[in-house]
Amino acid sequence: MAKRRLRVTLAGSLTVVALALAACGTDSGGGGGASATVQIWEGYTGPEAKAFAHLITVYQNQHPGEKVSSLYVNNDNTLQKVLTAVRGGSPPDIAYLYGSWAPNVAQIPQVVNLTNVVKRSGINWNDFWVGERDVATVKGKVIGVPALVDNLAVVYNKTLFAKAHLAPPGPGFTWSQFVADAKKLTDPAAKQFGTAYVTPASEDTVWHWEALLWEAGGQLLTADNKKAAFDSAAGLESLNTLRTMAVTDKSMYLDPTDQAYSNLFNSGKIGMLVTGPWDLGVFTNVHYGVQVMPSYPGSSAGHQTISGPDNWVVFNNGATRVSAAEKFILWLTAPAQVKYFSLKTGDLPTRASVGNAAGFSQQIDTTLPGVSAFVANLANVKQARPQIPQYPKISTVLANMAVSVLLGKSQPQAALSSAAQQVNQILAAG
């Protein structure tokens, strides 16, 4: 599975484009007859594409006369293509869009407000995990229905832990234990590292650190999103944790490619990773286990993790087509379809009722061993990244901050102070 949920590179440059679309008109009354075809843009490949195509067929068989037309669009490019299509007056009825784009998506006038739709009887909006609902909601307005959910946990090599005479990570695992184990798992002569961290200075770099910040009891921004809040004791503790492994102990493999780490882990050269369920499918040569993120014992935040959900977004092509699009999306994201898609693909279920159902963990582990631990870990997704248009710029600052510390170029406190000053300037600019 691709890392679809991390992309934020386009969003910062699209805000002005999105605002410019306000002048575009939309016919809210027409849109075709009862048999109007719902056009959907999605980026599925492999098992996901096969499962999605099957669901479309099932839907059409259950709803004679209703048609759904699916078009593959690379997820990285979807928002740009949607904006171009909106300008031309021909957006899709539904598009799969990264959750990190939500603040920008919310500014497009043609996006349908789903706030009342998700309140309809039988939808059970609260059945979607809290992290998903947070990312689908911008300033109180629901702009999408969850399409994907994930999180970060610890994936460890059971064989290497046994060889080092280390107890495997348990549910009460702490960051001090993680750091100590990483050091013991490191063997320079064998080019073996205790752990790894991605350092392309991208959002992937950032969201791995954000989870540590939250677990240490910190926040990225103040409650009103007006100022940086990460230049704090929690921010310092989180960066010191990373610096100890990367600089002091040299137990951390730093991967600027954001790809090499998975091959190294699969070849037995890395003891444990903080990663997501999308990587499990490539770990075919490793006897691995999955455990929740470590905690900071002195913090009341507990074993938190982070998620980057994506959304199905509906566009206004007239009342008839909007109604047909809403009907399809609500069917697609109902528990029965969520369960089918999850079991066929190994993707985490977007609904808690599916993930918590008796026997589901055993079923999905048959599809992808260990993925049930990520399903259970969704209960530890308690916060979301700030839902503001400035986040992509903030992310760039935070990525550079983390990389400078990991490479030993900056001390954690100096890096925090500099980054906070830059973030405050971004926020003040509006």
Short mmCIF file of C-alpha atoms in Angstrom, two decimals:
data_model
loop_
_atom_site.label_atom_id
_atom_site.label_comp_id
_atom_site.label_asym_id
_atom_site.label_seq_id
_atom_site.Cartn_x
_atom_site.Cartn_y
_atom_site.Cartn_z
CA MET A 1 0.00 0.00 0.00
CA ALA A 2 1.30 3.45 -0.84
CA LYS A 3 1.75 6.18 1.74
CA ARG A 4 -1.25 8.06 0.49
CA ARG A 5 -2.06 9.79 3.73
CA LEU A 6 1.12 11.82 4.10
CA ARG A 7 1.04 14.14 1.12
CA VAL A 8 0.77 17.86 1.84
CA THR A 9 3.15 19.24 -0.75
CA LEU A 10 0.55 20.77 -3.04
CA ALA A 11 -1.84 22.16 -0.50
CA GLY A 12 0.02 25.32 0.43
CA SER A 13 0.21 26.48 -3.17
CA LEU A 14 -3.42 25.62 -3.85
CA THR A 15 -5.05 27.91 -1.30
CA VAL A 16 -5.05 30.91 -3.62
CA VAL A 17 -6.29 28.74 -6.50
CA ALA A 18 -9.12 27.42 -4.37
CA LEU A 19 -10.15 30.88 -3.31
CA ALA A 20 -10.10 32.03 -6.92
CA LEU A 21 -12.72 29.42 -7.72
CA ALA A 22 -15.28 31.31 -5.67
CA ALA A 23 -16.26 33.19 -8.79
CA CYS A 24 -17.15 29.98 -10.62
CA GLY A 25 -20.86 29.33 -10.87
CA THR A 26 -22.54 26.00 -10.19
CA ASP A 27 -25.99 24.89 -11.24
CA SER A 28 -27.56 23.48 -8.11
CA GLY A 29 -30.85 22.53 -9.65
CA GLY A 30 -30.27 20.32 -12.68
CA GLY A 31 -27.78 17.55 -13.17
CA GLY A 32 -29.53 14.88 -15.19
CA GLY A 33 -32.36 12.44 -14.71
CA ALA A 34 -32.91 9.63 -12.25
CA SER A 35 -30.37 7.42 -14.03
CA ALA A 36 -27.54 9.99 -13.92
CA THR A 37 -24.12 8.34 -13.75
CA VAL A 38 -22.07 9.10 -10.62
CA GLN A 39 -18.51 9.90 -11.67
CA ILE A 40 -15.87 9.03 -9.08
CA TRP A 41 -12.11 9.68 -9.14
CA GLU A 42 -9.96 7.32 -7.08
CA GLY A 43 -6.37 6.09 -7.01
CA TYR A 44 -6.72 2.40 -6.19
CA THR A 45 -4.33 -0.20 -7.57
CA GLY A 46 -3.83 -3.93 -6.94
CA PRO A 47 -6.16 -5.60 -4.42
CA GLU A 48 -7.77 -2.26 -3.58
CA ALA A 49 -8.72 -1.63 -7.20
CA LYS A 50 -10.19 -5.13 -7.51
CA ALA A 51 -12.19 -4.83 -4.28
CA PHE A 52 -13.48 -1.36 -5.18
CA ALA A 53 -14.59 -2.51 -8.64
CA HIS A 54 -16.45 -5.41 -7.03
CA LEU A 55 -18.28 -3.07 -4.66
CA ILE A 56 -19.36 -0.85 -7.54
CA THR A 57 -20.80 -3.91 -9.29
CA VAL A 58 -22.63 -4.96 -6.13
CA TYR A 59 -24.06 -1.47 -5.71
CA GLN A 60 -25.34 -1.32 -9.27
CA ASN A 61 -26.89 -4.77 -8.95
CA GLN A 62 -28.64 -3.70 -5.74
CA HIS A 63 -29.77 -0.40 -7.26
CA PRO A 64 -31.02 -1.08 -10.81
CA GLY A 65 -30.81 1.95 -13.07
CA GLU A 66 -28.09 3.66 -10.99
CA LYS A 67 -24.65 3.83 -12.54
CA VAL A 68 -21.23 4.54 -11.03
CA SER A 69 -18.29 5.34 -13.31
CA SER A 70 -14.85 5.03 -11.71
CA LEU A 71 -11.77 6.77 -13.13
CA TYR A 72 -8.23 6.11 -11.86
CA VAL A 73 -6.37 9.29 -10.93
CA ASN A 74 -3.04 9.23 -9.09
CA ASN A 75 -3.92 10.37 -5.57
CA ASP A 76 -0.97 12.76 -5.45
CA ASN A 77 -2.45 14.69 -8.39
CA THR A 78 -6.15 14.55 -7.60
CA LEU A 79 -6.60 17.93 -5.93
CA GLN A 80 -4.83 19.77 -8.76
CA LYS A 81 -6.96 17.95 -11.33
CA VAL A 82 -10.12 18.64 -9.33
CA LEU A 83 -9.35 22.35 -9.19
CA THR A 84 -8.77 22.41 -12.95
CA ALA A 85 -12.03 20.53 -13.52
CA VAL A 86 -13.97 22.88 -11.24
CA ARG A 87 -12.64 25.87 -13.16
CA GLY A 88 -13.85 24.21 -16.35
CA GLY A 89 -17.26 23.44 -14.84
CA SER A 90 -16.83 19.66 -14.96
CA PRO A 91 -15.68 18.29 -11.59
CA PRO A 92 -16.28 14.64 -10.71
CA ASP A 93 -19.23 13.88 -8.45
CA ILE A 94 -16.92 12.25 -5.91
CA ALA A 95 -13.14 12.38 -5.45
CA TYR A 96 -10.70 10.62 -3.13
CA LEU A 97 -8.66 13.41 -1.53
CA TYR A 98 -5.95 13.37 1.12
CA GLY A 99 -7.13 14.45 4.54
CA SER A 100 -4.16 16.80 4.82
CA TRP A 101 -5.79 18.84 2.04
CA ALA A 102 -9.08 19.26 3.95
CA PRO A 103 -8.59 22.93 4.95
CA ASN A 104 -7.97 23.80 1.30
CA VAL A 105 -10.75 21.57 0.01
CA ALA A 106 -13.17 23.32 2.37
CA GLN A 107 -12.55 26.60 0.53
CA ILE A 108 -13.81 25.27 -2.82
CA PRO A 109 -17.40 26.54 -3.20
CA GLN A 110 -18.44 23.48 -5.22
CA VAL A 111 -17.69 21.09 -2.35
CA VAL A 112 -20.93 19.79 -0.86
CA ASN A 113 -21.48 20.43 2.85
CA LEU A 114 -22.15 17.00 4.35
CA THR A 115 -22.75 18.16 7.92
CA ASN A 116 -26.46 17.31 7.86
CA VAL A 117 -25.99 14.31 5.60
CA VAL A 118 -23.86 12.43 8.14
CA LYS A 119 -26.51 13.11 10.81
CA ARG A 120 -29.13 11.11 8.92
CA SER A 121 -30.73 8.15 10.66
CA GLY A 122 -28.71 4.97 10.35
CA ILE A 123 -25.44 6.65 9.27
CA ASN A 124 -23.95 6.61 12.80
CA TRP A 125 -21.28 9.27 12.23
CA ASN A 126 -19.76 8.57 15.65
CA ASP A 127 -18.95 5.03 14.48
CA PHE A 128 -16.08 6.51 12.45
CA TRP A 129 -12.92 6.82 14.53
CA VAL A 130 -12.47 10.22 16.18
CA GLY A 131 -9.31 10.95 14.18
CA GLU A 132 -11.24 10.43 10.95
CA ARG A 133 -14.09 12.71 12.00
CA ASP A 134 -11.65 15.42 13.03
CA VAL A 135 -9.92 15.38 9.65
CA ALA A 136 -13.21 15.34 7.73
CA THR A 137 -14.41 18.43 9.60
CA VAL A 138 -13.15 21.95 8.97
CA LYS A 139 -14.44 24.77 11.18
CA GLY A 140 -17.47 22.71 12.10
CA LYS A 141 -18.33 21.77 8.52
CA VAL A 142 -18.09 18.15 7.35
CA ILE A 143 -16.46 18.20 3.91
CA GLY A 144 -15.95 14.49 3.39
CA VAL A 145 -16.71 10.95 4.49
CA PRO A 146 -13.70 8.88 5.67
CA ALA A 147 -12.15 6.75 2.93
CA LEU A 148 -9.02 5.50 4.69
CA VAL A 149 -7.51 5.43 8.16
CA ASP A 150 -4.13 4.34 9.50
CA ASN A 151 -1.74 4.97 12.38
CA LEU A 152 1.79 4.46 13.61
CA ALA A 153 2.93 1.61 15.85
CA VAL A 154 6.13 -0.30 16.57
CA VAL A 155 6.94 -3.19 14.22
CA TYR A 156 9.81 -5.26 15.58
CA ASN A 157 11.97 -8.17 14.45
CA LYS A 158 11.30 -11.03 16.89
CA THR A 159 14.41 -12.90 15.78
CA LEU A 160 16.77 -9.99 16.48
CA PHE A 161 15.15 -9.35 19.86
CA ALA A 162 15.66 -13.00 20.81
CA LYS A 163 19.31 -12.99 19.64
CA ALA A 164 19.94 -9.87 21.78
CA HIS A 165 18.21 -11.57 24.75
CA LEU A 166 15.69 -8.74 24.92
CA ALA A 167 12.07 -9.05 25.95
CA PRO A 168 9.82 -8.07 23.05
CA PRO A 169 7.98 -4.74 23.34
CA GLY A 170 4.91 -5.07 25.53
CA PRO A 171 1.76 -2.97 25.89
CA GLY A 172 3.47 -0.94 28.65
CA PHE A 173 6.56 -0.19 26.51
CA THR A 174 8.21 3.17 27.30
CA TRP A 175 10.46 5.44 25.28
CA SER A 176 13.35 4.87 27.68
CA GLN A 177 13.01 1.12 26.97
CA PHE A 178 12.79 1.81 23.22
CA VAL A 179 16.02 3.85 23.35
CA ALA A 180 17.81 1.21 25.44
CA ASP A 181 16.67 -1.65 23.20
CA ALA A 182 17.66 0.24 20.06
CA LYS A 183 21.18 0.63 21.44
CA LYS A 184 21.46 -3.08 22.29
CA LEU A 185 20.13 -4.07 18.87
CA THR A 186 22.78 -2.00 17.09
CA ASP A 187 25.82 -3.79 15.68
CA PRO A 188 28.06 -1.51 13.57
CA ALA A 189 30.20 -4.43 12.36
CA ALA A 190 27.11 -6.09 10.88
CA LYS A 191 25.69 -2.75 9.72
CA GLN A 192 22.69 -3.45 11.90
CA PHE A 193 20.67 -0.66 13.50
CA GLY A 194 18.26 -0.67 16.39
CA THR A 195 15.72 1.51 14.64
CA ALA A 196 15.27 3.95 11.76
CA TYR A 197 13.80 7.36 10.99
CA VAL A 198 12.84 8.91 7.67
CA THR A 199 14.65 12.18 6.93
CA PRO A 200 13.54 13.55 3.53
CA ALA A 201 12.33 16.67 5.40
CA SER A 202 8.78 15.85 4.35
CA GLU A 203 5.49 15.40 6.21
CA ASP A 204 6.53 11.79 6.85
CA THR A 205 9.46 13.19 8.86
CA VAL A 206 7.08 15.44 10.78
CA TRP A 207 4.26 13.11 11.69
CA HIS A 208 6.63 10.59 13.25
CA TRP A 209 7.80 13.35 15.61
CA GLU A 210 4.32 14.73 16.24
CA ALA A 211 3.27 11.45 17.86
CA LEU A 212 6.16 11.75 20.34
CA LEU A 213 5.25 15.37 21.09
CA TRP A 214 1.67 14.42 21.93
CA GLU A 215 2.75 11.46 24.04
CA ALA A 216 5.03 13.76 26.01
CA GLY A 217 1.99 15.94 26.71
CA GLY A 218 2.72 18.67 24.18
CA GLN A 219 0.79 20.42 21.43
CA LEU A 220 1.82 21.79 18.05
CA LEU A 221 -0.18 25.01 18.30
CA THR A 222 -2.20 26.88 20.87
CA ALA A 223 -5.91 26.02 21.08
CA ASP A 224 -6.82 28.97 18.82
CA ASN A 225 -4.16 27.97 16.22
CA LYS A 226 -2.64 31.44 16.52
CA LYS A 227 0.82 30.58 17.94
CA ALA A 228 3.33 27.75 18.17
CA ALA A 229 3.08 25.65 21.33
CA PHE A 230 5.74 23.00 20.67
CA ASP A 231 8.64 25.02 22.13
CA SER A 232 7.94 23.42 25.48
CA ALA A 233 9.22 20.81 27.93
CA ALA A 234 7.33 18.18 25.94
CA GLY A 235 8.86 19.37 22.68
CA LEU A 236 12.31 19.21 24.21
CA GLU A 237 11.78 15.73 25.62
CA SER A 238 10.56 14.40 22.28
CA LEU A 239 13.47 15.83 20.31
CA ASN A 240 15.98 14.68 22.95
CA THR A 241 14.62 11.15 22.55
CA LEU A 242 15.36 11.24 18.83
CA ARG A 243 18.73 12.92 19.26
CA THR A 244 19.89 10.30 21.76
CA MET A 245 19.34 7.53 19.24
CA ALA A 246 20.52 9.39 16.12
CA VAL A 247 23.52 11.29 17.48
CA THR A 248 24.60 9.91 20.86
CA ASP A 249 23.96 6.17 20.49
CA LYS A 250 24.08 6.05 16.70
CA SER A 251 21.42 3.34 16.92
CA MET A 252 19.12 4.99 14.38
CA TYR A 253 19.39 4.54 10.62
CA LEU A 254 18.52 7.86 8.97
CA ASP A 255 16.76 7.35 5.65
CA PRO A 256 16.53 10.39 3.35
CA THR A 257 14.90 8.27 0.63
CA ASP A 258 11.87 7.29 2.76
CA GLN A 259 12.15 3.86 1.12
CA ALA A 260 15.41 2.13 2.06
CA TYR A 261 14.34 1.45 5.65
CA SER A 262 11.73 -1.13 4.62
CA ASN A 263 14.23 -3.15 2.60
CA LEU A 264 16.73 -3.02 5.45
CA PHE A 265 14.13 -4.17 7.97
CA ASN A 266 13.05 -6.95 5.63
CA SER A 267 16.66 -8.12 5.35
CA GLY A 268 17.14 -8.23 9.13
CA LYS A 269 19.28 -5.11 9.44
CA ILE A 270 16.91 -3.05 11.62
CA GLY A 271 15.52 -4.20 14.95
CA MET A 272 12.33 -2.15 15.13
CA LEU A 273 10.48 0.55 13.27
CA VAL A 274 7.80 3.10 14.03
CA THR A 275 5.69 2.68 10.91
CA GLY A 276 2.19 2.02 9.62
CA PRO A 277 0.19 -0.94 8.32
CA TRP A 278 1.05 -0.12 4.71
CA ASP A 279 4.56 -1.54 5.26
CA LEU A 280 3.53 -4.97 6.56
CA GLY A 281 2.93 -6.38 3.11
CA VAL A 282 6.62 -6.07 2.17
CA PHE A 283 8.00 -7.64 5.37
CA THR A 284 7.86 -11.14 3.93
CA ASN A 285 11.28 -12.26 5.21
CA VAL A 286 10.88 -11.17 8.84
CA HIS A 287 9.21 -12.84 11.79
CA TYR A 288 7.76 -9.60 13.09
CA GLY A 289 5.46 -8.42 15.84
CA VAL A 290 3.43 -5.24 16.25
CA GLN A 291 3.02 -3.21 19.43
CA VAL A 292 1.58 0.17 20.34
CA MET A 293 3.77 3.26 20.47
CA PRO A 294 5.91 3.60 23.62
CA SER A 295 4.77 6.11 26.24
CA TYR A 296 6.48 8.66 28.45
CA PRO A 297 5.82 7.49 32.03
CA GLY A 298 5.88 11.02 33.41
CA SER A 299 3.14 12.13 31.03
CA SER A 300 -0.58 11.54 31.42
CA ALA A 301 -0.98 11.45 27.61
CA GLY A 302 -0.41 7.68 27.45
CA HIS A 303 0.15 5.58 24.34
CA GLN A 304 -1.01 8.01 21.69
CA THR A 305 -0.47 7.64 18.00
CA ILE A 306 -1.22 9.71 14.91
CA SER A 307 -3.37 9.06 11.89
CA GLY A 308 -3.68 10.66 8.47
CA PRO A 309 -7.18 9.76 7.24
CA ASP A 310 -8.29 10.48 3.68
CA ASN A 311 -11.77 11.53 2.53
CA TRP A 312 -14.41 10.96 -0.11
CA VAL A 313 -15.46 14.47 -1.16
CA VAL A 314 -18.70 15.24 -3.03
CA PHE A 315 -18.92 18.06 -5.61
CA ASN A 316 -22.03 19.95 -6.67
CA ASN A 317 -23.05 18.95 -10.19
CA GLY A 318 -26.72 19.64 -9.59
CA ALA A 319 -29.23 18.36 -7.05
CA THR A 320 -29.92 15.03 -8.77
CA ARG A 321 -26.28 14.06 -9.10
CA VAL A 322 -25.46 15.28 -5.60
CA SER A 323 -28.23 13.10 -4.23
CA ALA A 324 -26.99 10.09 -6.20
CA ALA A 325 -23.39 10.70 -5.09
CA GLU A 326 -24.37 10.99 -1.44
CA LYS A 327 -26.39 7.78 -1.69
CA PHE A 328 -23.45 5.86 -3.13
CA ILE A 329 -20.89 7.18 -0.62
CA LEU A 330 -23.13 6.44 2.34
CA TRP A 331 -23.59 2.88 1.02
CA LEU A 332 -19.86 2.47 0.30
CA THR A 333 -18.89 3.54 3.82
CA ALA A 334 -21.57 1.50 5.62
CA PRO A 335 -20.25 -1.27 7.91
CA ALA A 336 -20.86 -4.19 5.52
CA GLN A 337 -18.87 -2.59 2.70
CA VAL A 338 -16.16 -1.33 5.07
CA LYS A 339 -15.69 -4.88 6.37
CA TYR A 340 -15.52 -6.38 2.87
CA PHE A 341 -12.96 -3.84 1.65
CA SER A 342 -10.81 -4.20 4.75
CA LEU A 343 -10.69 -7.97 4.66
CA LYS A 344 -9.92 -8.03 0.94
CA THR A 345 -7.14 -5.44 1.10
CA GLY A 346 -5.69 -5.42 4.61
CA ASP A 347 -6.60 -1.74 4.93
CA LEU A 348 -7.77 -0.77 8.40
CA PRO A 349 -11.56 -0.53 8.79
CA THR A 350 -12.82 3.05 8.87
CA ARG A 351 -15.57 2.14 11.36
CA ALA A 352 -15.08 1.17 14.99
CA SER A 353 -18.00 -1.27 14.92
CA VAL A 354 -16.19 -3.26 12.24
CA GLY A 355 -12.79 -3.16 13.92
CA ASN A 356 -14.21 -4.11 17.30
CA ALA A 357 -16.50 -6.89 16.04
CA ALA A 358 -15.94 -10.37 17.43
CA GLY A 359 -13.62 -12.39 15.21
CA PHE A 360 -12.59 -9.49 12.98
CA SER A 361 -9.00 -9.37 14.28
CA GLN A 362 -8.44 -13.01 13.40
CA GLN A 363 -10.00 -12.53 9.98
CA ILE A 364 -7.92 -9.52 8.98
CA ASP A 365 -4.69 -11.07 10.29
CA THR A 366 -5.30 -13.83 7.77
CA THR A 367 -5.19 -11.17 5.07
CA LEU A 368 -2.14 -9.40 6.51
CA PRO A 369 -0.47 -10.81 9.65
CA GLY A 370 -0.20 -8.31 12.51
CA VAL A 371 -2.56 -5.72 11.05
CA SER A 372 -5.07 -6.35 13.85
CA ALA A 373 -2.69 -4.58 16.24
CA PHE A 374 -3.00 -1.47 14.08
CA VAL A 375 -6.78 -1.81 14.19
CA ALA A 376 -6.71 -1.92 17.99
CA ASN A 377 -4.27 1.00 17.99
CA LEU A 378 -6.89 3.24 16.38
CA ALA A 379 -8.27 3.70 19.90
CA ASN A 380 -5.03 5.58 20.65
CA VAL A 381 -5.66 8.14 17.90
CA LYS A 382 -6.82 11.02 20.08
CA GLN A 383 -5.63 14.08 18.15
CA ALA A 384 -5.29 15.35 14.60
CA ARG A 385 -2.91 17.71 12.91
CA PRO A 386 -4.13 21.33 12.83
CA GLN A 387 -6.88 21.75 10.25
CA ILE A 388 -5.63 25.08 8.90
CA PRO A 389 -4.47 26.10 5.39
CA GLN A 390 -1.05 27.14 6.74
CA TYR A 391 -0.20 23.62 7.88
CA PRO A 392 1.89 22.69 4.80
CA LYS A 393 4.20 25.65 5.45
CA ILE A 394 4.34 24.78 9.14
CA SER A 395 5.14 21.19 8.25
CA THR A 396 8.14 22.31 6.20
CA VAL A 397 9.52 24.23 9.16
CA LEU A 398 9.00 21.27 11.51
CA ALA A 399 10.58 18.84 9.05
CA ASN A 400 13.71 20.98 8.79
CA MET A 401 13.78 21.29 12.58
CA ALA A 402 13.64 17.52 13.10
CA VAL A 403 16.24 16.78 10.43
CA SER A 404 18.68 19.37 11.82
CA VAL A 405 18.51 17.66 15.22
CA LEU A 406 18.72 14.13 13.82
CA LEU A 407 21.80 15.02 11.76
CA GLY A 408 23.46 16.66 14.78
CA LYS A 409 23.45 20.09 13.18
CA SER A 410 21.32 21.71 15.88
CA GLN A 411 20.72 21.25 19.59
CA PRO A 412 17.08 20.45 20.37
CA GLN A 413 16.32 23.63 22.32
CA ALA A 414 17.84 25.92 19.71
CA ALA A 415 15.99 24.06 16.95
CA LEU A 416 12.67 24.33 18.81
CA SER A 417 13.07 28.07 19.43
CA SER A 418 14.00 28.81 15.83
CA ALA A 419 11.14 26.71 14.46
CA ALA A 420 8.62 28.28 16.82
CA GLN A 421 9.66 31.76 15.68
CA GLN A 422 9.21 30.76 12.03
CA VAL A 423 5.82 29.15 12.69
CA ASN A 424 4.60 32.22 14.54
CA GLN A 425 5.54 34.34 11.52
CA ILE A 426 3.58 32.01 9.23
CA LEU A 427 0.53 32.13 11.50
CA ALA A 428 0.72 35.92 11.88
CA ALA A 429 0.74 36.30 8.09
CA GLY A 430 -2.66 34.58 7.94
#
